[in-house]
Short mmCIF file of C-alpha atoms in Angstrom, two decimals:
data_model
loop_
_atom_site.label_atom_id
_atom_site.label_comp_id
_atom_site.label_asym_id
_atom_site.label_seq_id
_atom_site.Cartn_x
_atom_site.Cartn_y
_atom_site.Cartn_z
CA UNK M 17 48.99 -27.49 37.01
CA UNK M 18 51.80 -26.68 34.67
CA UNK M 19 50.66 -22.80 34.09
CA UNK M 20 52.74 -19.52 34.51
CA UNK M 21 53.29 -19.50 38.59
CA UNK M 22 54.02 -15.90 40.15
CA UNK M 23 54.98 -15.11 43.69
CA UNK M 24 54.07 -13.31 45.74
CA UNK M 25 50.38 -13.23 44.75
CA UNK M 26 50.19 -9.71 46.67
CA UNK M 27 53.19 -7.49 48.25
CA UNK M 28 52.69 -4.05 50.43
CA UNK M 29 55.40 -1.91 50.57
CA UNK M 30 56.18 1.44 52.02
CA UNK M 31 57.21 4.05 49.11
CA UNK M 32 60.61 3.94 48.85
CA UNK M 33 61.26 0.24 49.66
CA UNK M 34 62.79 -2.40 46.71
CA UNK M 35 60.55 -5.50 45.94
CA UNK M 36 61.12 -8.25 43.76
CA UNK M 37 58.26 -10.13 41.96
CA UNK M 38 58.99 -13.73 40.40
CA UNK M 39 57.76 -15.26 37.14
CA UNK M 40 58.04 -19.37 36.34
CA UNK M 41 56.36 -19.55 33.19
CA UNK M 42 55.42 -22.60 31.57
CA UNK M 43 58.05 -25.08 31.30
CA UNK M 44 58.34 -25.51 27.63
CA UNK M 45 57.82 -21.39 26.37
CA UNK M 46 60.85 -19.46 25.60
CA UNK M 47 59.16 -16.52 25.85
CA UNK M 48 58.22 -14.98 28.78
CA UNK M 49 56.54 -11.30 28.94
CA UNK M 50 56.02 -8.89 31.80
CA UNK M 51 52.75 -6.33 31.96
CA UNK M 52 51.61 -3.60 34.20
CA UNK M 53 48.04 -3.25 34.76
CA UNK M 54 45.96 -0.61 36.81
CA UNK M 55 42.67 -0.54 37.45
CA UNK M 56 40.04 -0.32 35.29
CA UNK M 57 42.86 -0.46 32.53
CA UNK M 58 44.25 -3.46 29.71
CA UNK M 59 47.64 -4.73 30.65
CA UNK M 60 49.95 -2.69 29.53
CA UNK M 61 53.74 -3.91 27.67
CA UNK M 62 56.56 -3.73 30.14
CA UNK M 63 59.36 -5.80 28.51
CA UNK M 64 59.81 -9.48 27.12
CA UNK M 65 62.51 -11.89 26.93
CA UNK M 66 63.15 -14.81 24.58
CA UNK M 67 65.02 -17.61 26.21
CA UNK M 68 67.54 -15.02 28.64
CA UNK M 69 67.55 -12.53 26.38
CA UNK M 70 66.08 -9.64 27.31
CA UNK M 71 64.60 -8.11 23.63
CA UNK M 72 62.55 -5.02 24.29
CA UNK M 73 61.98 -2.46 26.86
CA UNK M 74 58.66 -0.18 26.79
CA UNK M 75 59.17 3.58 27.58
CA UNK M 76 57.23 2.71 31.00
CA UNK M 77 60.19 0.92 32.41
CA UNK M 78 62.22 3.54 33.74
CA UNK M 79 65.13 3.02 35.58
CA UNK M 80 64.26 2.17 38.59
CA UNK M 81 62.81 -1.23 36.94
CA UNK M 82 64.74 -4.08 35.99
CA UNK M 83 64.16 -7.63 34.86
CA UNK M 84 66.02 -10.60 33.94
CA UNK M 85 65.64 -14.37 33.01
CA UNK M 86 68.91 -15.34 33.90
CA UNK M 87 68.84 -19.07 32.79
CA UNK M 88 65.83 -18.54 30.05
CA UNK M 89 63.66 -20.10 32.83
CA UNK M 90 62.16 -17.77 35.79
CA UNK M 91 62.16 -14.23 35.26
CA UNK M 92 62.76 -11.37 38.15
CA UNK M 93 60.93 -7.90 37.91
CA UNK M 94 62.69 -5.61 40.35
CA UNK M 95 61.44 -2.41 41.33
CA UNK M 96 63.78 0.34 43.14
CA UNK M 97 62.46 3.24 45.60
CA UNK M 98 59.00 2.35 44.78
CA UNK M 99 56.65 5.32 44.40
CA UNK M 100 52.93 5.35 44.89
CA UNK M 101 52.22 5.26 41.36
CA UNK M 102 53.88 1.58 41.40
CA UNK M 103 50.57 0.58 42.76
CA UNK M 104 49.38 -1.90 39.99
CA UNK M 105 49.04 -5.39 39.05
CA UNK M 106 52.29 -7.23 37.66
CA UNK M 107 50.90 -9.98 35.10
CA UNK M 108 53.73 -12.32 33.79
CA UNK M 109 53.01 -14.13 30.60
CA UNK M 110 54.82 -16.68 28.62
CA UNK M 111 54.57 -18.01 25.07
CA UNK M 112 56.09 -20.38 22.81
CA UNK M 113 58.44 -19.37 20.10
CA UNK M 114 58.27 -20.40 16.69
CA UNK M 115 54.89 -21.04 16.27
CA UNK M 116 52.69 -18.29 15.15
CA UNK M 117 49.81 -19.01 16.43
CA UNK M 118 51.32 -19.35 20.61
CA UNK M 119 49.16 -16.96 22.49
CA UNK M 120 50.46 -15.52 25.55
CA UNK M 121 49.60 -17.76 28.84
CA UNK M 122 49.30 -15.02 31.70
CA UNK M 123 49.71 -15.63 35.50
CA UNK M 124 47.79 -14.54 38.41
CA UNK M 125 49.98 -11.75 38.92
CA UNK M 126 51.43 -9.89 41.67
CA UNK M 127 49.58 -6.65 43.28
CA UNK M 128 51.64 -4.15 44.77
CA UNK M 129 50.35 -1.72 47.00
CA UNK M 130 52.93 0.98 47.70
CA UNK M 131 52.00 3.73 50.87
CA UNK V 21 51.11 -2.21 15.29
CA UNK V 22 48.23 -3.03 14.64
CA UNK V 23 45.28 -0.76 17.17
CA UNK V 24 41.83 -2.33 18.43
CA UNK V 25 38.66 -0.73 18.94
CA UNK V 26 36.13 -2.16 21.30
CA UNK V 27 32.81 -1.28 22.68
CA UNK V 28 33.95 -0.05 26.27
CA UNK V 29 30.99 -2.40 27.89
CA UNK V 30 27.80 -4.68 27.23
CA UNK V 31 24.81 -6.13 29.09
CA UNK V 32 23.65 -9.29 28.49
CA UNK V 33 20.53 -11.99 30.04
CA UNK V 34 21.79 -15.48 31.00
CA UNK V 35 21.22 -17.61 28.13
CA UNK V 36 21.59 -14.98 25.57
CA UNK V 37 24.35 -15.38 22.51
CA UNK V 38 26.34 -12.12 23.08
CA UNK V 39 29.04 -10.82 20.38
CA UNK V 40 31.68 -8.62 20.73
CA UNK V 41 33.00 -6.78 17.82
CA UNK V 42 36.65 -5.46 17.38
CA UNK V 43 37.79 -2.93 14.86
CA UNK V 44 41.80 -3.18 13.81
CA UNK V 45 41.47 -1.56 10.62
CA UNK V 46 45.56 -1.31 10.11
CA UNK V 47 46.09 -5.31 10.34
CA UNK V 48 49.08 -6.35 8.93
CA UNK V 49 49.36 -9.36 6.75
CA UNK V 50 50.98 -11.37 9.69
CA UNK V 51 49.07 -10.70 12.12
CA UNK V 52 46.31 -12.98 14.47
CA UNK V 53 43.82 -11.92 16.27
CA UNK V 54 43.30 -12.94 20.17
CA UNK V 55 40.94 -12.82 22.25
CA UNK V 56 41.67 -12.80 25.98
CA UNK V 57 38.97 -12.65 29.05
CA UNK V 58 39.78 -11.52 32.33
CA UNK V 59 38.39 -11.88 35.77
CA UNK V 60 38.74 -9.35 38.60
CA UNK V 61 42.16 -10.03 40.39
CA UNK V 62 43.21 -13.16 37.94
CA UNK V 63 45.50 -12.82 34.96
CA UNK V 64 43.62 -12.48 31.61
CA UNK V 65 42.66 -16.19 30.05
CA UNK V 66 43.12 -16.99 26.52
CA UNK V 67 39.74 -17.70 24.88
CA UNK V 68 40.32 -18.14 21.05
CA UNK V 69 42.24 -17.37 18.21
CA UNK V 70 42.13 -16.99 14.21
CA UNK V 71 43.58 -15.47 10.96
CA UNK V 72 40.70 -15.76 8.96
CA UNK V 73 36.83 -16.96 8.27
CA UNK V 74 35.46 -18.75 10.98
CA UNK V 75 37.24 -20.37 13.93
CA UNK V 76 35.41 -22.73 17.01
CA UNK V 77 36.07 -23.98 20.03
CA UNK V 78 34.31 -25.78 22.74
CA UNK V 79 33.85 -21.71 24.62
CA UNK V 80 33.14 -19.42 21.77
CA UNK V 81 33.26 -18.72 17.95
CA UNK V 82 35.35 -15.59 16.28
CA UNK V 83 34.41 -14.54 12.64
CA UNK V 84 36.93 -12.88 11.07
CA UNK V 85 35.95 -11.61 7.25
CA UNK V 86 37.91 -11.68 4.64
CA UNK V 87 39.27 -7.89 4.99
CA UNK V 88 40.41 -8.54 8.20
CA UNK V 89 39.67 -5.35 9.61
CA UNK V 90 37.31 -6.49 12.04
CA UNK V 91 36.28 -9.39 14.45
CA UNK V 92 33.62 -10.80 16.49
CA UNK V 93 33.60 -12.73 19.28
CA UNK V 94 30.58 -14.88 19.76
CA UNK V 95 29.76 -16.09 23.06
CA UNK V 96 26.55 -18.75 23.04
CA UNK V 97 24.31 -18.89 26.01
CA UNK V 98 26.04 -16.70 28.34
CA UNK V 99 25.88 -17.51 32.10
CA UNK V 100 26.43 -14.89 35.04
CA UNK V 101 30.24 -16.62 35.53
CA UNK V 102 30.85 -14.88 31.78
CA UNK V 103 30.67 -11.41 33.29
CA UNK V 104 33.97 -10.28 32.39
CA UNK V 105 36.58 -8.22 30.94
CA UNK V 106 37.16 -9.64 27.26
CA UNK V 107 39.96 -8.14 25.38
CA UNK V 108 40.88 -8.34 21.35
CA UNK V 109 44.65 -8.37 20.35
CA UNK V 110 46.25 -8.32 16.72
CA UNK V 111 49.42 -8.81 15.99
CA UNK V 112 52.06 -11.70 15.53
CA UNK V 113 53.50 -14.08 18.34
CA UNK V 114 57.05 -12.95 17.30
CA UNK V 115 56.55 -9.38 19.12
CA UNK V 116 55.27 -8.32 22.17
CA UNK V 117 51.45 -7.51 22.41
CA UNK V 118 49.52 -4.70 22.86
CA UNK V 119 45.78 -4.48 24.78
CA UNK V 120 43.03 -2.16 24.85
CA UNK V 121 40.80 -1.03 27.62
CA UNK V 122 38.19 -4.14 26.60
CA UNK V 123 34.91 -4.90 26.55
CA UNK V 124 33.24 -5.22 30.57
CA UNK V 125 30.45 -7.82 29.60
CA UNK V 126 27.91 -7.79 32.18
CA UNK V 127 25.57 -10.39 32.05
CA UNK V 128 22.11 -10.07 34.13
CA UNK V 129 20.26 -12.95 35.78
#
């Protein structure tokens, strides 16, 4: 299976702990995408890259998030002093550029559980 | 960008067609529209995609008419495994994306 790979599938940390999520995304995309979802909720924009370029940032990253793509291959989300509200789903995604019609191919995701 | 209205859920028998509708009424001239489903604790799945008329695949159809300001999603013969979350995106594959709260299909035995 050649799909978008995160790990770990689930992480429990104690509030105030850093964690690192991973994204491979599919071999060939040169996008790759990061998304926040709660529950009950759509996915909501956190930040995308094209090759290692990071492009955009949404207003919910705040500083204590950062992510990079250092090679334009895997991607790192890194979350600092986590806080409750962390709690979520972290859905990677990855797409290919230069065609218009590349939807997004999502991961499993990662569920944090802060206490 | 481009924002998506969706009923916020739908019941459905097995073996029932079931269609979704989606209203983006400020579509811009670039933009596709996706369709996404998405199972508890699994990362949403694309389903289908199209600019305009009528587009088919082997798991659903999506009408799109010629305004653009709407969509449907058209699921034939639903089975219990298509109780989902099904979500409608606009917008172009050269920015990021935006989704909704989608539609929770449920469909009944």
């Amino acid at each position: 299976d050649t799909g978008v790979s995160q790990d770990p599938r689930h992480k429990i940390t104690k509030r105030g702990q850093n964690v690192t999520f991973r994204c491979d995304p599919i071999s060939e995309h040169n996008r790759l995408y990061w998304y926040r979802q709660t529950l009950g909720q759509g996915p909501e924009f956190l930040t995308y890259f094209q090759n290692e370029a990071q492009l955009e940032k949404s207003r919910l990253l705040s500083d204590r998030f950062s992510a990079e793509r250092p090679k334009g291959s895997f991607s790192t989300l890194e979350i600092q002093r986590t806080e409750q509200g962390d709690s979520a789903m972290y859905l990677c995604a990855s797409s290919s550029l230069g065609a218009e019609d590349s939807p997004l191919h999502f991961g499993n995701g990662t569920r944090l559980t802060v206490t | 960008l481009a924002k998506t209205t969706q009923p916020i859920s739908m019941d459905s028998y097995e073996g029932q067609e079931v269609n979704i509708t989606c209203s983006h009424n400020n579509i811009a001239t670039n933009d596709y529209i996706t369709w996404y489903q998405q199972f508890p604790s699994q990362g949403p799945r694309f389903i289908i995609q199209g600019y305009k008329t009528k587009v088919t695949n082997e798991v659903a159809s999506l009408f799109i008419p010629a305004d653009r300001k709407s969509s449907t999603l058209s699921l034939p013969r639903v089975s219990l495994s298509d109780t989902a979350v099904y979500y409608c995106l606009v917008g172009d594959n050269f920015n990021k994306f935006y989704f909704g709260s989608g539609t929770k299909l449920n469909v009944k035995p």
